[in-house]
C-alpha positions as CSV (number, residue, x, y, z in Angstrom):
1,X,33.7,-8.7,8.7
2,X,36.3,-10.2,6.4
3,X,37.6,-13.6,7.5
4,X,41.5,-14.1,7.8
5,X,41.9,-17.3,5.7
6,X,44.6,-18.7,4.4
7,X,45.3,-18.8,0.9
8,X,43.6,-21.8,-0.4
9,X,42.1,-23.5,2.9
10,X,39.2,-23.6,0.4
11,X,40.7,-25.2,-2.7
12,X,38.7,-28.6,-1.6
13,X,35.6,-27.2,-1.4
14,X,33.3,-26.3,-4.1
15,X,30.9,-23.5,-3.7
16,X,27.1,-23.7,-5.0
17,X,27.5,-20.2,-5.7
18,X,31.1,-17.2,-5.9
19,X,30.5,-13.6,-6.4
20,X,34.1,-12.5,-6.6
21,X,35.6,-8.8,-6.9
22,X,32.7,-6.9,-5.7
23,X,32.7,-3.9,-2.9
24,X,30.2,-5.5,-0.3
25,X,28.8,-3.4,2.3
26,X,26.8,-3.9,5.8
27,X,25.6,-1.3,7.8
28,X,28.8,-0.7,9.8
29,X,31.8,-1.8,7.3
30,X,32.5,-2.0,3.5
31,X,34.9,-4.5,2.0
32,X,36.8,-5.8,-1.1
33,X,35.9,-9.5,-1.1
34,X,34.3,-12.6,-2.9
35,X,31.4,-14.3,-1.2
36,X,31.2,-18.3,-1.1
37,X,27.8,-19.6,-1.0
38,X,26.7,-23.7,-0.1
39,X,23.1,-25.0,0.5
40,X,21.3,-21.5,0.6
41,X,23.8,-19.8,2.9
42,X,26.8,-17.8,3.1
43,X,29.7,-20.0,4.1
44,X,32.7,-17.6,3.4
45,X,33.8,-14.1,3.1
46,X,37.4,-13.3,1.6
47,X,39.9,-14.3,-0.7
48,X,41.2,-17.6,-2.7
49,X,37.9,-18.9,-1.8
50,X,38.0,-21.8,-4.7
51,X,35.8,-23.0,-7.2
52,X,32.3,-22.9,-7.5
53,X,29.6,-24.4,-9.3
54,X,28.6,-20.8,-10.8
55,X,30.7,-17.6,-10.5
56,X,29.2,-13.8,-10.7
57,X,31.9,-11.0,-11.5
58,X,30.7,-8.3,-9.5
59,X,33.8,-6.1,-10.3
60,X,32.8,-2.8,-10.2
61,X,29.2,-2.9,-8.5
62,X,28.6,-3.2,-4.9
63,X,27.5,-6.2,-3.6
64,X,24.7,-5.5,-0.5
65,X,22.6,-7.4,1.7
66,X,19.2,-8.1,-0.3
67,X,16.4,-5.3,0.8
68,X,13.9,-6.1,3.5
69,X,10.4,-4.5,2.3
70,X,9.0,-4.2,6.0
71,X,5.5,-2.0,4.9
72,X,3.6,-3.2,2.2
73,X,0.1,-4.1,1.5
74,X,-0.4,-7.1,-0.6
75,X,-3.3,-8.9,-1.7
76,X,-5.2,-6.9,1.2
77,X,-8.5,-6.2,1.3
78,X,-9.0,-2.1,2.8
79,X,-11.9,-1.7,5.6
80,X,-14.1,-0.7,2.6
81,X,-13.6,-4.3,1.0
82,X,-11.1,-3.1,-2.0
83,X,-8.7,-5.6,-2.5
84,X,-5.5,-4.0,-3.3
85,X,-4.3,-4.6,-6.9
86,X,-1.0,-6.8,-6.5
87,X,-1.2,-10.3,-5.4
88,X,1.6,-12.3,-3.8
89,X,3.0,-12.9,-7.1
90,X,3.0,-9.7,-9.2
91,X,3.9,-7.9,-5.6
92,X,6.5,-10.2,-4.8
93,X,8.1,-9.9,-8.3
94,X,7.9,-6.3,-8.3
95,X,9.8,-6.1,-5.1
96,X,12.8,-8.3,-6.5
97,X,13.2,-5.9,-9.1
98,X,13.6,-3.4,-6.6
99,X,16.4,-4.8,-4.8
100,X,14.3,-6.9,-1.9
101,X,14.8,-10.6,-0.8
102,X,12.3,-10.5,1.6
103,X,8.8,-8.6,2.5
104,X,6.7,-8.1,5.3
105,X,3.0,-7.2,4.2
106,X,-0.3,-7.3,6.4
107,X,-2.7,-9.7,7.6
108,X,-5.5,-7.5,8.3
109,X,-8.2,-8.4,10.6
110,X,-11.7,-6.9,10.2
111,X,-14.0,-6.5,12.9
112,X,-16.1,-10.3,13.8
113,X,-12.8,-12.4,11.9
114,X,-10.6,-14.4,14.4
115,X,-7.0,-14.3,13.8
116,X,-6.0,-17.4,13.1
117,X,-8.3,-17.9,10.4
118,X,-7.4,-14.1,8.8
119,X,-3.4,-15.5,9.0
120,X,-4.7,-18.7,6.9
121,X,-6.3,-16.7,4.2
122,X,-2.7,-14.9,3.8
123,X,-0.8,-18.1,4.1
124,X,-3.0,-19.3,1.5
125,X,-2.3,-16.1,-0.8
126,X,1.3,-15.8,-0.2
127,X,2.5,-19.0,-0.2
128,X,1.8,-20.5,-3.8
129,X,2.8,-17.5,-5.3
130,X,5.9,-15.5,-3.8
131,X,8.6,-15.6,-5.4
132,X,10.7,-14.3,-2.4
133,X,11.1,-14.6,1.3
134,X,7.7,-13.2,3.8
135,X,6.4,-13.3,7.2
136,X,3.1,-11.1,8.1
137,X,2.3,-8.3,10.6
138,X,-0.9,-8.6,12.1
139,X,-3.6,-5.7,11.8
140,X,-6.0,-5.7,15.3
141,X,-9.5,-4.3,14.9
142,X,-11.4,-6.1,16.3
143,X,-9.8,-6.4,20.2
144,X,-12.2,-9.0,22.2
145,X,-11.2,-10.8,25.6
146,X,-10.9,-13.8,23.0
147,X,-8.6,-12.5,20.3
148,X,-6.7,-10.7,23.0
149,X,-6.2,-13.4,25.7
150,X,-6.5,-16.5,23.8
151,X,-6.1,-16.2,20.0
152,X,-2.9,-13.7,19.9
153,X,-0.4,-15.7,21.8
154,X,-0.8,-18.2,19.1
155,X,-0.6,-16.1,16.3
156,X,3.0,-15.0,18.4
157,X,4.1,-18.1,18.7
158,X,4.0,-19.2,14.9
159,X,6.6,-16.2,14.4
160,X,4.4,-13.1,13.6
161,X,5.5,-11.0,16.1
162,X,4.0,-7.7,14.8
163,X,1.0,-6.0,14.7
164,X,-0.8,-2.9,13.6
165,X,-3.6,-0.5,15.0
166,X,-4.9,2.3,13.8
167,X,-5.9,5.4,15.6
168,X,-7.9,6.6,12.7
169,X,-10.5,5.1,10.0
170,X,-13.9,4.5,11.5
171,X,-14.1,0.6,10.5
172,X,-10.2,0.0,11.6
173,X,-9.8,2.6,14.7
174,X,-9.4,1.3,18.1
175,X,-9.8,3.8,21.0
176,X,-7.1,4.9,23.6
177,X,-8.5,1.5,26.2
178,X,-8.5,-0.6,23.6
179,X,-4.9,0.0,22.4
180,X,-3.8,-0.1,26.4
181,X,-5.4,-3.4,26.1
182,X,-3.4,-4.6,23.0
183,X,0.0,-2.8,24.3
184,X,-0.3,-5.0,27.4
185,X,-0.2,-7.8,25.5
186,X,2.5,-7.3,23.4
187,X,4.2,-6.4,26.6
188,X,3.7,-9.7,27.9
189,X,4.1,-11.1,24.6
190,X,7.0,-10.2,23.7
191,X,5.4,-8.6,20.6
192,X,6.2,-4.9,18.7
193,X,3.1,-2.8,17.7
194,X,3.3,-0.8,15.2
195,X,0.6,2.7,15.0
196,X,-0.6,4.7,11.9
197,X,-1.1,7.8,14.7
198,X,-3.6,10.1,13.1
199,X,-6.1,12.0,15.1
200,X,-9.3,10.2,13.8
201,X,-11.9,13.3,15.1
202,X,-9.7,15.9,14.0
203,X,-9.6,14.3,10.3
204,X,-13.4,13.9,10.5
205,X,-14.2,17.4,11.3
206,X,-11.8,19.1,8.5
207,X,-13.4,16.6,5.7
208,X,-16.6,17.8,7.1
209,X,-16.1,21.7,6.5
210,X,-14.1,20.9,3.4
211,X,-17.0,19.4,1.7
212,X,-19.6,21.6,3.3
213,X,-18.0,24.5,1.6
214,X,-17.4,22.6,-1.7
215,X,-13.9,21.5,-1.8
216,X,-14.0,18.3,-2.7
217,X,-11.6,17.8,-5.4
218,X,-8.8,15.1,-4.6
219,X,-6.3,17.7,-3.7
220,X,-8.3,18.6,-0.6
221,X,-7.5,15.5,0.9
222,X,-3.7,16.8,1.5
223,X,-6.2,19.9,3.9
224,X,-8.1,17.1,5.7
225,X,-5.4,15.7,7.6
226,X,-4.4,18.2,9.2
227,X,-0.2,17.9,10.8
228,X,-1.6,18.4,14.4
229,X,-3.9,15.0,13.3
230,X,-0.6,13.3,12.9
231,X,1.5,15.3,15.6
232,X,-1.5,14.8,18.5
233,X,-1.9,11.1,17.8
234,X,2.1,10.2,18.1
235,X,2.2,12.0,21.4
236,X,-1.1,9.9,22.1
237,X,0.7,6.5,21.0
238,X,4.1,7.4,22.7
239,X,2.4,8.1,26.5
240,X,0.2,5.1,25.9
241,X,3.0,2.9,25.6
242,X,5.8,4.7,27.9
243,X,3.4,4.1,30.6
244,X,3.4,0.8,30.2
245,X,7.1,0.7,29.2
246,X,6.1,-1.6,26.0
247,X,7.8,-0.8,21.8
248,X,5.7,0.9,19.7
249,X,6.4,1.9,16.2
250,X,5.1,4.8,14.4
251,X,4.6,4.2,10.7
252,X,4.6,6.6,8.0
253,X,5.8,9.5,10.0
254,X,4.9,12.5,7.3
255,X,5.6,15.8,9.8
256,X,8.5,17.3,11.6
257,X,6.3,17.9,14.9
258,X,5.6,14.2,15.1
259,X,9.7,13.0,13.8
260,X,10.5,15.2,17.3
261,X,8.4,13.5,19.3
262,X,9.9,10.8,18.3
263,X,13.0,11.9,19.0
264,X,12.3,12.9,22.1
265,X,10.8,9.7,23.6
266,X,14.5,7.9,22.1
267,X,16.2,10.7,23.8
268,X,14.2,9.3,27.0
269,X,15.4,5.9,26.5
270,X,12.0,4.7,25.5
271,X,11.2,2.1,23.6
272,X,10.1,3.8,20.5
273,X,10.8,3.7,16.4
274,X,10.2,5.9,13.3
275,X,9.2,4.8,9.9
276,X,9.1,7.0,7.3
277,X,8.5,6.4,3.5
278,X,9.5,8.0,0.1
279,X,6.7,9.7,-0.7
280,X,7.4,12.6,2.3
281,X,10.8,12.7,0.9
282,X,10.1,12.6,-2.7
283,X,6.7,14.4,-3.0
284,X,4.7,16.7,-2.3
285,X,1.1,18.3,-1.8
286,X,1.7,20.1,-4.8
287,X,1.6,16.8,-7.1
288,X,-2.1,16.6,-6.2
289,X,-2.8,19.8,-7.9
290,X,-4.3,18.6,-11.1
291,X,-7.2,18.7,-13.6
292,X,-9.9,16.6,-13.0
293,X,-9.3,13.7,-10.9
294,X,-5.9,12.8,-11.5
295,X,-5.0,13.9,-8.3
296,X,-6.4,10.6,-6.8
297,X,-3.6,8.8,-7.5
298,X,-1.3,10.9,-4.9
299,X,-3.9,10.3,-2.3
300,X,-2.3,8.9,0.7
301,X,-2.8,9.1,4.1
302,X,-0.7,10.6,5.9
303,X,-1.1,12.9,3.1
304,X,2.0,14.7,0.8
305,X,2.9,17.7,2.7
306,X,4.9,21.0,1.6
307,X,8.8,20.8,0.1
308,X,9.6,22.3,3.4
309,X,8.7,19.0,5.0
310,X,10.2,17.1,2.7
311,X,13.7,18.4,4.1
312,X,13.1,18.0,7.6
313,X,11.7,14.2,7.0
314,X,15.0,13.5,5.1
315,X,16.9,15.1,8.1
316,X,14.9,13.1,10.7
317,X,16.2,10.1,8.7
318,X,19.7,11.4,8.5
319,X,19.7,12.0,11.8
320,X,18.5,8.3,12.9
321,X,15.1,9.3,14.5
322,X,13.7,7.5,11.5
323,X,15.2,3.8,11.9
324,X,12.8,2.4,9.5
325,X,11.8,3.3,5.4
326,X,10.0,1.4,3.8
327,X,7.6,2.1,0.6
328,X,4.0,1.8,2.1
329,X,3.6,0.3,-0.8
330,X,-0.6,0.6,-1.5
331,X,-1.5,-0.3,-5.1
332,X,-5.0,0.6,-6.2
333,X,-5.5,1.1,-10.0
334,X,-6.8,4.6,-11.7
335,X,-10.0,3.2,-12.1
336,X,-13.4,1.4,-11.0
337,X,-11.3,-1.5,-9.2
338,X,-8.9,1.0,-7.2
339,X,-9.4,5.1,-6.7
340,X,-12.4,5.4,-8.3
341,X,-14.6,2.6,-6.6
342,X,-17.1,4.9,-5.1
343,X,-17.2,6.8,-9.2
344,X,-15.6,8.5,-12.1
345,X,-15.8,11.3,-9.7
346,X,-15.7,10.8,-5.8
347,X,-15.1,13.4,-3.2
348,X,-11.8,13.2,-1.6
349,X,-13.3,11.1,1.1
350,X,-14.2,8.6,-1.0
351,X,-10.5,8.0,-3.1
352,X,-8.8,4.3,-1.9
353,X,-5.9,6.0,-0.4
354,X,-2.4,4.6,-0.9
355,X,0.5,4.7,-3.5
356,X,2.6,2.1,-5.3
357,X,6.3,2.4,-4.2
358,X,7.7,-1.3,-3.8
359,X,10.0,-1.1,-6.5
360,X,11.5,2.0,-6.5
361,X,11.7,2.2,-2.5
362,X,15.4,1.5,-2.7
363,X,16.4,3.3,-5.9
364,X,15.4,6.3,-5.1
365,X,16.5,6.2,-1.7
366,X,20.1,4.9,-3.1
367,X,20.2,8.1,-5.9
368,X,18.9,10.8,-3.9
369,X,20.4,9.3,-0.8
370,X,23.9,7.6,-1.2
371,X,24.9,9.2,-4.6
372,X,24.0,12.8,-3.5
373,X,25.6,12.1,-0.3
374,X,23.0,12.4,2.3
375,X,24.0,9.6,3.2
376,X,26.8,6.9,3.7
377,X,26.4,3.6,2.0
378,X,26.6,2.1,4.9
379,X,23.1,4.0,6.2
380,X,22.0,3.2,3.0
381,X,22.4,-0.8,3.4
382,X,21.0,0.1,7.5
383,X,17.5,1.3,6.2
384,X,17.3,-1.1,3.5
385,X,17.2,-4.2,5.8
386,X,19.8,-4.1,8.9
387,X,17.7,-1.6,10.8
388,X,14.3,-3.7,9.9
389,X,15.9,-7.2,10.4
390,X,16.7,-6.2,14.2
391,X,13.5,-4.7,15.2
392,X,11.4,-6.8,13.2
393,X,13.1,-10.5,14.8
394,X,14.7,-11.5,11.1
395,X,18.2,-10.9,12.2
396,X,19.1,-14.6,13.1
397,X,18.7,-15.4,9.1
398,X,18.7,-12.0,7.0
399,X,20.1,-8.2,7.2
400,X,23.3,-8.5,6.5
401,X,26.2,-10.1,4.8
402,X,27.2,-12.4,7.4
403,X,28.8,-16.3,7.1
404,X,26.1,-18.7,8.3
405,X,23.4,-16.3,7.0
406,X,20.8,-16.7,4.4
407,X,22.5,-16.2,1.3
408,X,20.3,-12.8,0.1
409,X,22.2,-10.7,-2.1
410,X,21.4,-7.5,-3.9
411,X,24.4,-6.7,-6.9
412,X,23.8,-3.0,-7.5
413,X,25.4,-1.4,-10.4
414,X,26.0,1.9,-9.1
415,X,26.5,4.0,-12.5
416,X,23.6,2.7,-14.2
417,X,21.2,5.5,-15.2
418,X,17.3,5.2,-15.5
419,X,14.3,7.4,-15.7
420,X,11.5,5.8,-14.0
421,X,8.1,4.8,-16.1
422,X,5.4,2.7,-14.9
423,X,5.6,0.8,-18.0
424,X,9.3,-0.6,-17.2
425,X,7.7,-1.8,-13.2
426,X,7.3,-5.2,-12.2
427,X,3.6,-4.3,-9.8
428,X,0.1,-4.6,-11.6
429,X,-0.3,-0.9,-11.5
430,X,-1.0,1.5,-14.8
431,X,0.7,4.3,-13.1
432,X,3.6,5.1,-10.8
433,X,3.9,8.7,-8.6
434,X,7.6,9.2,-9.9
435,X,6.8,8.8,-13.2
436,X,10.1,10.6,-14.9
437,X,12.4,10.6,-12.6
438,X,15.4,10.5,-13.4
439,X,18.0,8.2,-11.2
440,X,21.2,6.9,-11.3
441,X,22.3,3.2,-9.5
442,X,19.8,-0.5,-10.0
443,X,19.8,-3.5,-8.7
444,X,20.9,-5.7,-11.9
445,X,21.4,-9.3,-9.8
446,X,19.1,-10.8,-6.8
447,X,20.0,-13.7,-4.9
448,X,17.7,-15.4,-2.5
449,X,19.3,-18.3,-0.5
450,X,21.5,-19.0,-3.1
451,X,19.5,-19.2,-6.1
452,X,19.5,-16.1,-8.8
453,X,16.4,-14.8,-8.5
454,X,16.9,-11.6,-11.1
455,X,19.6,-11.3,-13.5
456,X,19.9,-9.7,-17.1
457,X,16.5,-7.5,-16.1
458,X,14.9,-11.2,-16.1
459,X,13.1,-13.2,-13.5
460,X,14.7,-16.3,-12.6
461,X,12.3,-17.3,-10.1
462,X,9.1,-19.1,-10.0
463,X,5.6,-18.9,-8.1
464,X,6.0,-20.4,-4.3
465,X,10.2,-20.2,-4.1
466,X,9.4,-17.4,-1.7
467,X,9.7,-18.8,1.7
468,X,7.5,-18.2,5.1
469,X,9.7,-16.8,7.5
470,X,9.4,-17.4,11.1
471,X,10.4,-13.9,13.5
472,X,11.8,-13.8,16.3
473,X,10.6,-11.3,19.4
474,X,11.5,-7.7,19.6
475,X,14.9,-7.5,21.5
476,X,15.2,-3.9,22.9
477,X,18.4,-4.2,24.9
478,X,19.8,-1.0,25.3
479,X,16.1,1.1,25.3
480,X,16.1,1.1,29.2
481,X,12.5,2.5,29.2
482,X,10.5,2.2,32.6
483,X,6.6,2.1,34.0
484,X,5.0,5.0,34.9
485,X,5.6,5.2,39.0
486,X,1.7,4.2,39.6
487,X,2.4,0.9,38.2
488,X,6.3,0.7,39.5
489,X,5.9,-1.6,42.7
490,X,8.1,0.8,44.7
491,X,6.4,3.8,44.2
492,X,2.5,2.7,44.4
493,X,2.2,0.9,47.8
494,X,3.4,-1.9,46.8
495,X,0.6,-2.7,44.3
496,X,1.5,-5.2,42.1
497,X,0.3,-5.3,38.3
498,X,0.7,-8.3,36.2
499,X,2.3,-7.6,32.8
């Protein structure tokens, strides 16, 4: 909201940093003003602000709160022990050319590691070389009494107050006790979990008939995860957790039978979010249809689905049962580091799944989006960090252009036209899925606390500027929710459970 200052009430004060004449936009207003920044934050929205060390003419581009890239997986190592092919740096960079001040990537736990040494390793990788602001969600696989009881209440309290299970891959999955055991903790906790929900038997037996019968080219890997895999394993996650009355997230949401699930359980006042990602809006099953084995590099999981899906996933996220988009962003290389560990020509099984999206998360969304008027720009500026800045505790610091906030700034130049290549990308991968698309709006400027980070298509920044971001808990005011009766003190004889 605009401030109602007096014309020069800031003549005496010099600014480290002006943007002046720009449109800005937050999720729920948009506003002709010039934004005064001091010592990393934003100290005044409005008019007459006075001088400034440093003024950007933003006249004629739209002047947003910097992206938060919430799903990513940086210098990760998969449960097969592929380490993913952007580190902290090249990732990092890659997202500030995509509009982001600040990502989220994993910590990922593997079955025998304790957590606090697993969060070292990624302090350790992230810190010397980001270039913009991170924290860490926490991937449980390994659940014990110890990591549970003793060793996750300190991971909270150092401000990583996320994590992620999976219900699916046999060196990651945790059965349905096992996640009752981690969604009581987060209960106590404080903390959000976040689910990849795919049924892990179902996907097991289709890969098994596939390959028995031959089929074993990459584009078979779209038939092994069946939508029921994905549909089954939300309504799995969702009673879990409504039982218990704890959040849950649901990542990568790819169908329209799990979206209404979704739906459903926020219709109920539950305490339940939707992610869903670009590639179920702008792919499809048919892009795995190739010669050879280029269809590898559109193997994901949740898998690319039919154009029919594609509309009802951009519906779900018109409609606002999706809360959350982010990229997903999993880069393995078209080669012997990345899809083709296993061979020059694995089974479908066998092909590192993920695909590189950090930089063109927000482009695409803002083109096909925002332009083409699916949505407003103020939805636009909600799923490109308000939405994730709430549920993810970042709020008190970023998501929105706000005086007393972290000075993260995103100048888009809305007319700009571009056809994406991966040779013009920023990540340390030879190929990009939306290779020759065409789209119209950038980012052309990046601030982070102040300081330029991107500007004339050149980094700014250097190795380490990024800062470790400490996250607040999960505040679900407003999701009433409630315990199943057995567990509701009125209702069970007066039992009394301890959460």
């Amino acid at each position: 909201m605009i401030s109602k200052f007096i014309d020069n009430k800031y003549d005496m004060k010099t600014f480290d940093l002006k943007i002046s004449d720009g449109t800005v936009a937050n999720a729920t207003e948009t506003f002709h003003a010039d934004i005064g920044i001091k010592d990393g934050l934003i100290t005044a929205i409005g008019k007459n602000l006075g001088k400034a060390k440093k003024v950007i003419n933003a006249d004629g581009k739209l002047v947003l709160p910097g992206g938060i890239e919430a799903h990513c997986h940086i210098e990760q190592e998969s449960s097969s022990g592929i380490m993913t092919a952007d580190d902290y740096y090249s990732g990092s960079v890659s997202a500030a050319f995509g509009g982001n001040t600040c990502l989220i990537p994993f910590a990922a736990q593997h079955r025998g590691q304790k957590l606090q040494n697993v969060l070292d390793v990624y302090h350790h990788r992230a810190r010397p070389k980001s270039v913009i602001d991170y924290s860490f969600h926490l991937i449980i696989s390994d659940p014990t009494d110890e990591v549970i009881n003793i060793e996750l209440p300190a991971i909270i309290d150092q401000g990583v107050t996320s994590f992620k299970v999976y219900m699916t891959y046999d060196k990651l999955i945790v059965d349905d006790s096992q996640m009752l055991k981690i969604m009581t903790a987060a209960k106590k906790l404080g903390a959000l979990t976040m689910v990849h929900a795919e049924n892990n038997a179902m996907i097991n037996w289709m890969s098994e008939k596939l390959l028995n019968s031959s089929y074993k080219a990459p584009k078979y890997h779209a038939l092994s995860h069946p939508r029921a895999a994905e549909s089954e394993a939300i309504n799995r996650a969702i009673t879990l957790s409504t039982f218990i009355d704890t959040p849950i997230l649901i990542v990568h949401v790819s169908t329209e039978s799990g979206a209404r699930i979704i739906a459903k359980a926020r219709y109920d006042g539950h305490k339940v979010f939707g992610e869903t990602c670009p590639q179920y809006m702008f792919l499809n099953a048919k892009n795995m249809d190739l010669p050879e084995m280029d269809g590898a590099q559109f193997c994901c999981s949740p898998p690319l689905r039919d154009k029919a899906s594609q509309e009802e996933i951009w519906r779900c996220l018109q409609n606002g049962t999706f809360q959350v988009y982010s990229s997903d962003h999993a880069p393995y290389r078209f080669d012997e580091t990345g899809k083709l560990h296993a061979g020059k020509k694995p089974t479908f099984t066998k092909i590192a799944n993920g695909l590189p999206g950090i930089e063109t998360r927000l482009p695409l969304l803002f083109s096909e989006g925002y332009l083409k008027k699916r949505i407003t720009l103020n939805h636009f500026v909600a799923l490109a960090a308000t939405n994730v800045s709430k549920i993810y505790g970042l709020d008190h610091r970023k998501g929105s252009i706000t005086e007393g906030k972290d000075a993260d700034i995103a100048i888009w130049n809305p007319k700009l036209k571009k056809v994406i290549t991966a040779d013009d990308l920023h990540d340390n991968m030879e190929f990009t899925p939306y290779e020759g698309m065409e789209i119209t709006g950038w980012p052309e400027i990046i601030i982070q606390r102040g300081n330029v980070v991107i500007e004339d298509n050149t980094l700014k920044a250097t190795r380490g500027d990024g800062e470790f971001i400490h996250r607040k808990k999960i505040d679900c005011t407003g999701m009433p929710g409630r315990v199943a009766p057995e567990l509701n003190s009125k209702h069970n004889f007066d039992v009394k459970f301890e959460f």
